[in-house]
Short mmCIF file of C-alpha atoms in Angstrom, two decimals:
data_model
loop_
_atom_site.label_atom_id
_atom_site.label_comp_id
_atom_site.label_asym_id
_atom_site.label_seq_id
_atom_site.Cartn_x
_atom_site.Cartn_y
_atom_site.Cartn_z
CA MET A 296 0.00 0.00 0.00
CA THR A 297 1.59 3.27 -1.13
CA ASP A 298 -0.47 5.43 1.25
CA ALA A 299 0.61 3.57 4.38
CA PRO A 300 2.61 5.70 6.86
CA CYS A 301 5.08 2.85 7.32
CA ALA A 302 6.35 0.11 5.03
CA LEU A 303 3.94 -2.84 4.69
CA LEU A 304 5.34 -6.19 3.55
CA ASP A 305 3.88 -9.68 3.26
CA ARG A 306 7.24 -11.46 3.25
CA LEU A 307 10.61 -11.16 4.91
CA PRO A 308 13.34 -9.47 2.85
CA ASP A 309 16.58 -11.32 2.19
CA GLY A 310 18.99 -11.03 5.08
CA PHE A 311 16.40 -10.00 7.68
CA LEU A 312 16.67 -13.11 9.84
CA ASP A 313 20.39 -12.63 10.44
CA CYS A 314 20.63 -8.84 10.52
CA PRO A 315 21.70 -7.15 13.79
CA ALA A 316 19.67 -4.18 14.97
CA LYS A 317 22.37 -1.62 14.17
CA ARG A 318 22.37 -2.65 10.47
CA LEU A 319 18.64 -3.22 10.09
CA LYS A 320 18.17 0.18 8.46
CA ASP A 321 20.08 -1.15 5.42
CA ILE A 322 17.26 -3.66 4.88
CA LEU A 323 14.32 -1.74 6.36
CA PRO A 324 14.92 1.98 5.79
CA ARG A 325 11.82 2.98 7.76
CA PRO A 326 9.42 1.48 10.33
CA THR A 327 7.93 -1.65 8.82
CA LEU A 328 4.82 -3.74 9.38
CA PHE A 329 4.97 -7.38 8.25
CA ASP A 330 1.74 -9.31 7.63
CA LEU A 331 2.76 -12.97 7.55
CA LYS A 332 0.03 -15.54 6.96
CA GLY A 333 -0.35 -18.65 9.09
CA ARG A 334 -2.74 -21.58 9.34
CA ASP A 335 -4.79 -19.87 12.08
CA PRO A 336 -5.89 -16.54 10.59
CA ARG A 337 -6.23 -14.83 14.00
CA PRO A 338 -2.88 -13.05 14.14
CA LEU A 339 -0.45 -12.53 16.94
CA PHE A 340 0.67 -8.90 16.89
CA VAL A 341 4.29 -8.38 17.96
CA SER A 342 6.11 -5.06 18.22
CA THR A 343 9.81 -4.65 18.80
CA LEU A 344 12.52 -2.00 18.55
CA LEU A 345 10.10 0.69 19.69
CA HIS A 346 13.23 1.73 21.54
CA GLY A 347 16.23 1.41 19.26
CA ASN A 348 18.69 0.20 21.90
CA GLU A 349 16.43 -2.60 23.17
CA THR A 350 17.33 -5.50 20.91
CA SER A 351 16.19 -8.70 22.65
CA GLY A 352 12.83 -8.56 20.89
CA LEU A 353 14.38 -8.41 17.44
CA ALA A 354 16.70 -11.34 18.24
CA ALA A 355 13.75 -13.34 19.58
CA VAL A 356 11.56 -12.66 16.55
CA GLN A 357 14.36 -13.60 14.18
CA GLU A 358 15.00 -16.93 15.93
CA ALA A 359 11.28 -17.75 16.24
CA LEU A 360 10.90 -17.21 12.49
CA ARG A 361 14.09 -19.12 11.65
CA ARG A 362 12.64 -22.13 13.45
CA ARG A 363 9.62 -21.99 11.16
CA VAL A 364 11.37 -21.60 7.82
CA GLY A 365 10.13 -24.34 5.53
CA ARG A 366 7.17 -25.41 7.66
CA GLY A 367 5.28 -22.14 7.89
CA LEU A 368 3.51 -20.39 10.72
CA ASN A 369 0.84 -22.14 12.75
CA ARG A 370 -0.65 -18.71 13.49
CA SER A 371 -0.60 -15.55 11.39
CA LEU A 372 1.87 -12.94 12.61
CA ILE A 373 1.65 -9.18 12.25
CA LEU A 374 5.07 -7.88 13.18
CA PHE A 375 6.03 -4.25 13.67
CA ILE A 376 9.69 -3.25 13.56
CA GLY A 377 9.87 0.27 14.99
CA ASN A 378 12.69 2.74 15.42
CA VAL A 379 15.31 1.52 12.94
CA ASP A 380 16.92 4.99 12.83
CA ALA A 381 17.62 4.95 16.57
CA ALA A 382 18.70 1.30 16.39
CA ALA A 383 21.39 2.24 13.86
CA GLN A 384 22.91 4.50 16.54
CA ASN A 385 22.12 2.22 19.51
CA LEU A 386 19.87 4.91 21.03
CA ARG A 387 16.49 4.66 22.70
CA THR A 388 15.23 7.53 20.53
CA LEU A 389 16.96 10.10 18.36
CA PRO A 390 17.44 13.61 19.81
CA GLY A 391 14.21 15.56 19.47
CA GLN A 392 12.28 12.46 18.39
CA ARG A 393 9.05 11.35 20.06
CA ASP A 394 9.24 8.07 21.99
CA PHE A 395 7.83 5.26 19.80
CA ASN A 396 6.15 3.78 22.88
CA ARG A 397 4.22 6.93 23.82
CA VAL A 398 2.37 7.56 20.54
CA TRP A 399 -0.27 4.80 20.38
CA PRO A 400 -4.02 5.44 20.71
CA GLY A 401 -4.58 7.13 24.07
CA THR A 402 -1.41 9.18 23.61
CA ALA A 403 -0.98 12.72 24.91
CA PHE A 404 0.48 13.59 21.48
CA PRO A 405 -2.30 12.70 19.00
CA ASP A 406 -1.13 15.17 16.34
CA ASP A 407 2.43 13.85 16.16
CA PRO A 408 3.25 12.11 12.82
CA LEU A 409 4.31 9.01 14.78
CA ALA A 410 0.87 8.95 16.42
CA HIS A 411 -0.76 8.91 12.97
CA MET A 412 1.45 5.95 12.04
CA ALA A 413 0.60 4.15 15.27
CA ARG A 414 -3.13 4.73 14.75
CA TRP A 415 -2.89 3.33 11.21
CA ILE A 416 -1.16 0.19 12.50
CA TYR A 417 -3.73 -0.17 15.27
CA ASP A 418 -6.62 0.13 12.82
CA TYR A 419 -4.94 -2.37 10.46
CA VAL A 420 -4.68 -4.97 13.24
CA ALA A 421 -8.18 -4.18 14.55
CA LYS A 422 -9.69 -5.46 11.30
CA ARG A 423 -8.08 -8.87 11.81
CA GLU A 424 -9.49 -10.01 15.21
CA ALA A 425 -6.07 -10.45 16.78
CA PHE A 426 -5.44 -13.36 19.12
CA ALA A 427 -3.02 -11.41 21.33
CA ALA A 428 -0.47 -8.60 21.28
CA VAL A 429 3.08 -8.69 22.66
CA ASP A 430 5.41 -5.68 22.90
CA ILE A 431 9.01 -6.68 23.72
CA HIS A 432 11.37 -4.39 25.63
CA ASN A 433 14.58 -4.28 27.65
CA ASN A 434 15.48 -2.10 30.61
CA THR A 435 18.74 -0.65 31.90
CA GLY A 436 18.82 -1.58 35.60
CA PHE A 437 18.84 -4.92 37.40
CA ASN A 438 15.28 -6.22 37.11
CA PRO A 439 13.81 -9.71 36.92
CA HIS A 440 12.04 -10.60 33.68
CA TYR A 441 8.40 -9.59 34.04
CA SER A 442 5.19 -8.85 32.14
CA CYS A 443 2.96 -5.77 32.21
CA ILE A 444 -0.79 -5.57 31.57
CA SER A 445 -3.22 -2.65 31.59
CA LYS A 446 -6.38 -4.71 32.19
CA LEU A 447 -6.82 -7.01 35.17
CA ASP A 448 -8.58 -9.76 33.23
CA ALA A 449 -8.00 -13.53 33.41
CA LYS A 450 -6.94 -13.89 29.75
CA TYR A 451 -4.57 -10.96 30.00
CA VAL A 452 -2.97 -12.45 33.11
CA ALA A 453 -2.78 -15.85 31.41
CA LEU A 454 -0.92 -14.30 28.48
CA ALA A 455 1.43 -12.52 30.89
CA GLN A 456 2.08 -15.79 32.74
CA LEU A 457 3.38 -17.35 29.53
CA TYR A 458 6.38 -15.11 30.13
CA SER A 459 6.64 -14.63 33.90
CA ARG A 460 4.83 -15.19 37.17
CA ILE A 461 5.60 -11.52 37.96
CA VAL A 462 2.83 -9.39 36.41
CA VAL A 463 2.59 -5.60 36.78
CA LEU A 464 -0.69 -3.75 36.23
CA PHE A 465 -0.10 -0.27 34.81
CA GLN A 466 -2.12 2.63 33.38
CA ARG A 467 0.69 5.19 32.96
CA PRO A 468 2.55 6.34 31.01
CA ARG A 469 -0.06 7.06 28.37
CA GLY A 470 0.24 6.06 24.73
CA THR A 471 2.01 2.73 25.19
CA CYS A 472 1.59 0.03 22.58
CA ALA A 473 0.35 -2.65 24.96
CA ALA A 474 -2.26 -0.38 26.57
CA ALA A 475 -3.63 0.54 23.15
CA PHE A 476 -3.91 -3.05 21.95
CA ALA A 477 -5.50 -4.09 25.24
CA GLU A 478 -8.68 -2.55 23.79
CA LEU A 479 -8.60 -5.20 21.04
CA CYS A 480 -7.24 -8.36 22.63
CA PRO A 481 -5.12 -9.69 25.49
CA ALA A 482 -1.98 -7.55 25.37
CA ILE A 483 1.26 -7.43 27.33
CA THR A 484 4.57 -5.64 27.50
CA VAL A 485 7.45 -7.92 28.43
CA GLU A 486 10.64 -6.63 30.03
CA CYS A 487 13.56 -8.89 29.14
CA GLY A 488 16.24 -7.43 31.40
CA LYS A 489 19.30 -5.72 29.95
CA SER A 490 19.66 -5.54 26.18
CA GLY A 491 22.09 -7.87 24.45
CA LEU A 492 21.99 -10.67 27.02
CA GLU A 493 21.25 -14.11 25.59
CA ALA A 494 18.95 -15.01 28.48
CA GLY A 495 16.61 -12.14 27.63
CA ALA A 496 16.28 -13.11 23.99
CA GLN A 497 15.88 -16.79 24.85
CA HIS A 498 13.06 -16.07 27.28
CA ALA A 499 11.26 -13.98 24.66
CA ILE A 500 11.69 -16.79 22.10
CA GLU A 501 9.90 -19.17 24.46
CA LEU A 502 7.04 -16.67 24.79
CA LEU A 503 6.71 -16.25 21.02
CA ASP A 504 6.83 -20.02 20.47
CA ALA A 505 3.96 -20.42 22.94
CA CYS A 506 1.88 -17.61 21.45
CA LEU A 507 2.31 -18.97 17.93
CA SER A 508 1.33 -22.49 19.04
CA ILE A 509 -1.52 -22.38 21.56
CA ALA A 510 -5.11 -22.30 20.36
CA GLU A 511 -6.70 -20.35 23.22
CA LEU A 512 -5.89 -18.52 26.43
CA PRO A 513 -7.65 -19.72 29.60
CA ASP A 514 -10.40 -17.43 30.86
CA HIS A 515 -10.33 -18.49 34.53
CA PRO A 516 -8.33 -16.65 37.19
CA PRO A 517 -4.93 -18.09 38.10
CA ALA A 518 -4.24 -19.78 41.41
CA ALA A 519 -2.91 -17.25 43.88
CA GLN A 520 0.42 -19.05 44.22
CA ASP A 521 0.99 -19.02 40.44
CA VAL A 522 1.16 -15.28 39.95
CA GLU A 523 2.76 -12.31 41.70
CA LEU A 524 0.56 -9.30 40.92
CA LEU A 525 1.74 -5.73 41.46
CA ARG A 526 0.26 -2.37 40.53
CA THR A 527 2.13 0.79 39.58
CA HIS A 528 1.06 3.66 41.84
CA ALA A 529 3.65 6.35 41.14
CA ILE A 530 6.29 7.41 38.60
CA VAL A 531 9.38 9.11 40.02
CA LYS A 532 11.48 11.62 38.07
CA PRO A 533 14.03 14.32 38.84
CA PRO A 534 12.46 17.69 37.94
CA ALA A 535 13.25 19.06 34.49
CA GLY A 536 16.58 20.84 34.59
CA ALA A 537 17.69 19.25 37.86
CA SER A 538 21.14 17.67 38.00
CA PHE A 539 21.76 14.20 39.38
CA SER A 540 24.59 11.73 39.74
CA PHE A 541 25.20 8.15 40.83
CA ASP A 542 28.91 8.41 41.62
CA GLY A 543 29.04 11.22 44.15
CA THR A 544 29.66 13.96 41.59
CA PRO A 545 28.15 17.19 43.00
CA ALA A 546 24.53 17.53 41.84
CA ASP A 547 21.03 18.37 43.06
CA PHE A 548 20.37 14.66 43.67
CA LEU A 549 23.14 12.29 44.74
CA PHE A 550 21.61 8.87 44.16
CA ARG A 551 23.30 5.82 45.66
CA PRO A 552 25.50 4.00 43.12
CA ASP A 553 23.77 0.65 43.64
CA ILE A 554 20.23 2.03 43.46
CA ASP A 555 19.22 -0.28 40.60
CA HIS A 556 19.83 -3.29 42.86
CA LEU A 557 16.75 -2.26 44.85
CA ASN A 558 14.36 -3.18 42.02
CA PHE A 559 11.48 -5.46 43.02
CA SER A 560 12.61 -5.40 46.66
CA GLU A 561 10.12 -4.93 49.48
CA LEU A 562 11.35 -1.59 50.81
CA GLY A 563 10.08 -0.15 54.07
CA ALA A 564 9.84 3.43 55.20
CA GLY A 565 13.34 4.80 55.70
CA ALA A 566 14.96 2.97 52.78
CA SER A 567 17.64 5.23 51.29
CA PHE A 568 17.74 6.37 47.67
CA GLY A 569 20.70 8.69 48.28
CA ALA A 570 21.20 12.28 49.43
CA LEU A 571 20.42 15.84 48.40
CA GLY A 572 23.11 18.10 47.00
CA ASP A 573 20.58 20.94 47.09
CA ASP A 574 18.53 20.99 50.30
CA GLU A 575 15.56 22.46 48.43
CA ALA A 576 15.50 19.82 45.66
CA ARG A 577 12.53 17.45 45.54
CA LEU A 578 11.71 14.56 43.25
CA ASP A 579 8.63 14.72 41.04
CA VAL A 580 6.22 11.94 42.01
CA LEU A 581 3.56 11.55 39.31
CA PRO A 582 0.40 9.43 39.14
CA GLY A 583 1.04 5.92 37.87
CA ASP A 584 -2.34 4.26 38.42
CA GLY A 585 -4.48 5.95 35.78
CA PHE A 586 -5.91 8.61 38.06
CA ASP A 587 -4.93 12.27 38.02
CA THR A 588 -4.81 12.60 41.81
CA GLN A 589 -1.41 13.31 43.32
CA PRO A 590 0.13 10.14 44.79
CA LEU A 591 0.70 9.90 48.51
CA ASN A 592 3.91 11.38 49.85
CA TYR A 593 6.50 8.70 49.07
CA PHE A 594 9.69 10.52 50.10
CA ASP A 595 11.13 12.13 53.19
CA TYR A 596 14.10 14.51 52.89
CA ALA A 597 14.97 15.07 56.54
CA GLY A 598 18.66 15.65 57.19
CA GLY A 599 19.39 15.98 53.47
CA GLU A 600 18.73 12.28 52.86
CA ILE A 601 16.37 10.89 50.20
CA ARG A 602 14.40 8.18 51.97
CA LEU A 603 11.09 6.45 51.41
CA ALA A 604 8.37 7.82 53.63
CA ARG A 605 6.26 4.68 53.23
CA SER A 606 6.75 1.11 52.03
CA ALA A 607 6.88 0.47 48.28
CA ILE A 608 8.33 -1.87 45.67
CA PRO A 609 10.44 -0.06 43.03
CA ALA A 610 10.85 -1.17 39.43
CA MET A 611 13.16 0.00 36.66
CA LEU A 612 15.51 1.93 38.93
CA THR A 613 18.53 2.64 36.78
CA VAL A 614 21.95 4.29 36.86
CA ASP A 615 21.71 5.08 33.15
CA ARG A 616 21.52 8.88 32.85
CA ASN A 617 19.88 8.83 29.42
CA ALA A 618 17.18 6.43 30.60
CA VAL A 619 16.37 8.70 33.55
CA GLN A 620 16.21 11.80 31.33
CA GLN A 621 14.15 10.15 28.60
CA ASP A 622 11.83 8.13 30.84
CA CYS A 623 12.07 8.19 34.64
CA LEU A 624 14.11 7.19 37.67
CA CYS A 625 11.68 4.44 38.66
CA TYR A 626 8.14 3.25 39.21
CA LEU A 627 6.75 2.53 42.68
CA MET A 628 4.42 -0.44 43.08
CA HIS A 629 2.28 -2.29 45.63
CA ARG A 630 1.02 -5.87 45.68
CA ILE A 631 -2.60 -6.56 44.69
CA GLY A 632 -4.95 -9.50 44.25
CA MET A 633 -7.01 -10.41 41.18
CA ASP A 634 -9.69 -8.05 42.50
CA GLY A 635 -7.26 -5.16 42.16
CA VAL A 636 -7.25 -4.52 45.90
CA GLY A 637 -3.95 -4.07 47.74
CA LYS A 638 -2.70 -6.96 49.82
#
């Protein structure tokens, strides 16, 4: 289709299955949607490289397809390869570029050209009665592999459990791929740990193999011992323009150098995130649960220390400066049951 806002192909180009992310632009010069037919016409939608430096998803897709060369797909696959320009430079996004995972239906930036592309892809998949949607990512800190859902529904949890028993319910940030596709079908984001590690790609391959093979997802709630459910309540960021460091370099916020080792730990009030270089500096704590109400006070700054004021479970804490500037310092979570109520 010549009027499509991204490339649309019904077959894989030569060299795709063995091409590393940094050279993918030579084969796919722009974002590309593949529509690959399988025996079951209800497609699995998979998106990867929405962030150009998160490559486990591409490696997983390539291996899952290599395994099916010659015997075909049991299930149709609609595959979106996103930010090939950023991938060529091993960057999350290019300078001045909108985040590819903040532009999907529900975005705060509906007039952005990337949002028009994302809406076109969404509408294309909506016509096909998708079986499920999987968006594959990496992160920069020490995190276990986990799944994220935006609807607390048995089928969505079942899809998430194909990847991990750790399942995070989220409603923010807005405009994510998985949240958009959750309006069409069971949809998850999977976080495969740090980019480039074989374990992350291998775990995603197992997920794709399962999604391309199973006929249905169960519609009954999981046993309590089979899933660890958490809900994002707050998003934590340094204020725009504030300086921060992880190595003791003078800055407004002096975060502890091992802060990313706190991820998914049960932290009580008083747990240290570091110290203040500017006694007046305060972290921005934004809603993470879908409501616009200000989250409870999560931090205490007495004595120039940055400490939790109440218990919480952090995720995606990182010592990567670019990740903090382009996304956030962390998310704060609490445990919930299948009824959505805190435990």
